[in-house]
Amino acid sequence: MGEPVQRPFDFIRDYLATTYDLDPGELTGGRSFDSLELDSIAQVEMFVTLSDHYRIQLDDSLASGNTTLQETADLVQQALDAAGDRQQDASAIG
């Protein structure tokens, strides 16, 4: 059995803290990419990292400076939920 999957918000917080040397205590759900002074390249890199980590399709065009960390976590969770629904549908057919 694999290890538990980290909640999207926790992964985002840890990723930003580690990658950009930010204080995890300041990485709250309401913080936007702009408020963290992360440029568009950093935002897209984060979306790619999230897609790879969770093995989901995350549209990096949704990344914008006004997007909050919680909104990003919600996008990841929606993609995870949709992927889970597709797996259930596939197993019901098979």
Short mmCIF file of C-alpha atoms in Angstrom, two decimals:
data_model
loop_
_atom_site.label_atom_id
_atom_site.label_comp_id
_atom_site.label_asym_id
_atom_site.label_seq_id
_atom_site.Cartn_x
_atom_site.Cartn_y
_atom_site.Cartn_z
CA MET A 1 0.00 0.00 0.00
CA GLY A 2 1.39 3.44 -0.93
CA GLU A 3 1.89 6.32 1.42
CA PRO A 4 -1.00 8.74 1.88
CA VAL A 5 -1.32 11.52 -0.69
CA GLN A 6 -0.59 14.96 0.72
CA ARG A 7 -3.54 17.36 0.68
CA PRO A 8 -3.19 19.83 -2.20
CA PHE A 9 -2.99 22.93 0.01
CA ASP A 10 -0.31 21.35 2.20
CA PHE A 11 1.70 20.36 -0.87
CA ILE A 12 1.42 23.87 -2.31
CA ARG A 13 2.49 25.46 0.98
CA ASP A 14 5.46 23.11 1.35
CA TYR A 15 6.47 23.51 -2.29
CA LEU A 16 6.45 27.31 -2.12
CA ALA A 17 8.23 27.40 1.23
CA THR A 18 10.98 25.09 0.00
CA THR A 19 11.35 26.32 -3.58
CA TYR A 20 11.16 30.06 -2.90
CA ASP A 21 12.39 30.14 0.71
CA LEU A 22 9.10 31.57 1.96
CA ASP A 23 7.82 31.40 5.54
CA PRO A 24 5.21 28.59 5.67
CA GLY A 25 3.28 30.54 8.32
CA GLU A 26 2.63 33.32 5.80
CA LEU A 27 1.38 30.94 3.13
CA THR A 28 -2.32 31.10 3.90
CA GLY A 29 -5.18 30.21 1.60
CA GLY A 30 -6.02 33.83 0.86
CA ARG A 31 -2.56 34.73 -0.40
CA SER A 32 -2.32 35.30 -4.13
CA PHE A 33 0.67 34.65 -6.35
CA ASP A 34 1.07 38.42 -6.78
CA SER A 35 1.09 38.99 -3.02
CA LEU A 36 3.95 36.48 -2.80
CA GLU A 37 5.76 38.28 -5.63
CA LEU A 38 5.80 35.16 -7.80
CA ASP A 39 5.99 35.89 -11.51
CA SER A 40 4.04 34.12 -14.23
CA ILE A 41 6.86 31.65 -14.88
CA ALA A 42 6.84 30.57 -11.23
CA GLN A 43 3.06 30.17 -11.40
CA VAL A 44 3.20 27.98 -14.49
CA GLU A 45 6.04 25.92 -12.99
CA MET A 46 3.91 25.34 -9.93
CA PHE A 47 0.94 24.16 -12.01
CA VAL A 48 3.25 21.79 -13.94
CA THR A 49 4.69 20.48 -10.66
CA LEU A 50 1.18 19.94 -9.28
CA SER A 51 0.13 18.12 -12.46
CA ASP A 52 3.16 15.85 -12.28
CA HIS A 53 2.92 15.22 -8.54
CA TYR A 54 -0.77 14.33 -8.53
CA ARG A 55 -0.78 12.81 -12.06
CA ILE A 56 -3.60 15.04 -13.19
CA GLN A 57 -4.22 17.46 -16.05
CA LEU A 58 -4.14 20.99 -14.67
CA ASP A 59 -4.62 23.83 -17.14
CA ASP A 60 -1.71 26.22 -16.47
CA SER A 61 -3.62 28.96 -18.31
CA LEU A 62 -5.71 29.20 -15.12
CA ALA A 63 -2.66 30.43 -13.21
CA SER A 64 -2.77 34.17 -12.74
CA GLY A 65 -1.36 36.64 -10.30
CA ASN A 66 -4.73 37.04 -8.61
CA THR A 67 -5.21 33.30 -8.07
CA THR A 68 -5.00 32.43 -4.38
CA LEU A 69 -3.29 29.41 -2.91
CA GLN A 70 -6.67 28.03 -1.81
CA GLU A 71 -8.12 28.48 -5.30
CA THR A 72 -5.15 26.58 -6.68
CA ALA A 73 -5.64 23.79 -4.13
CA ASP A 74 -9.34 23.67 -5.06
CA LEU A 75 -8.45 23.29 -8.75
CA VAL A 76 -6.18 20.37 -7.87
CA GLN A 77 -8.88 18.75 -5.74
CA GLN A 78 -11.45 19.14 -8.52
CA ALA A 79 -9.06 17.46 -10.97
CA LEU A 80 -8.39 14.65 -8.46
CA ASP A 81 -12.12 14.15 -7.91
CA ALA A 82 -12.75 14.07 -11.67
CA ALA A 83 -9.93 11.54 -12.16
CA GLY A 84 -11.40 9.38 -9.39
CA ASP A 85 -14.82 9.51 -11.01
CA ARG A 86 -13.31 8.42 -14.34
CA GLN A 87 -11.54 5.49 -12.63
CA GLN A 88 -14.78 4.40 -10.96
CA ASP A 89 -16.63 4.60 -14.28
CA ALA A 90 -13.93 2.54 -15.98
CA SER A 91 -13.97 -0.16 -13.28
CA ALA A 92 -17.79 -0.34 -13.43
CA ILE A 93 -17.60 -0.99 -17.17
CA GLY A 94 -14.82 -3.56 -16.89
#
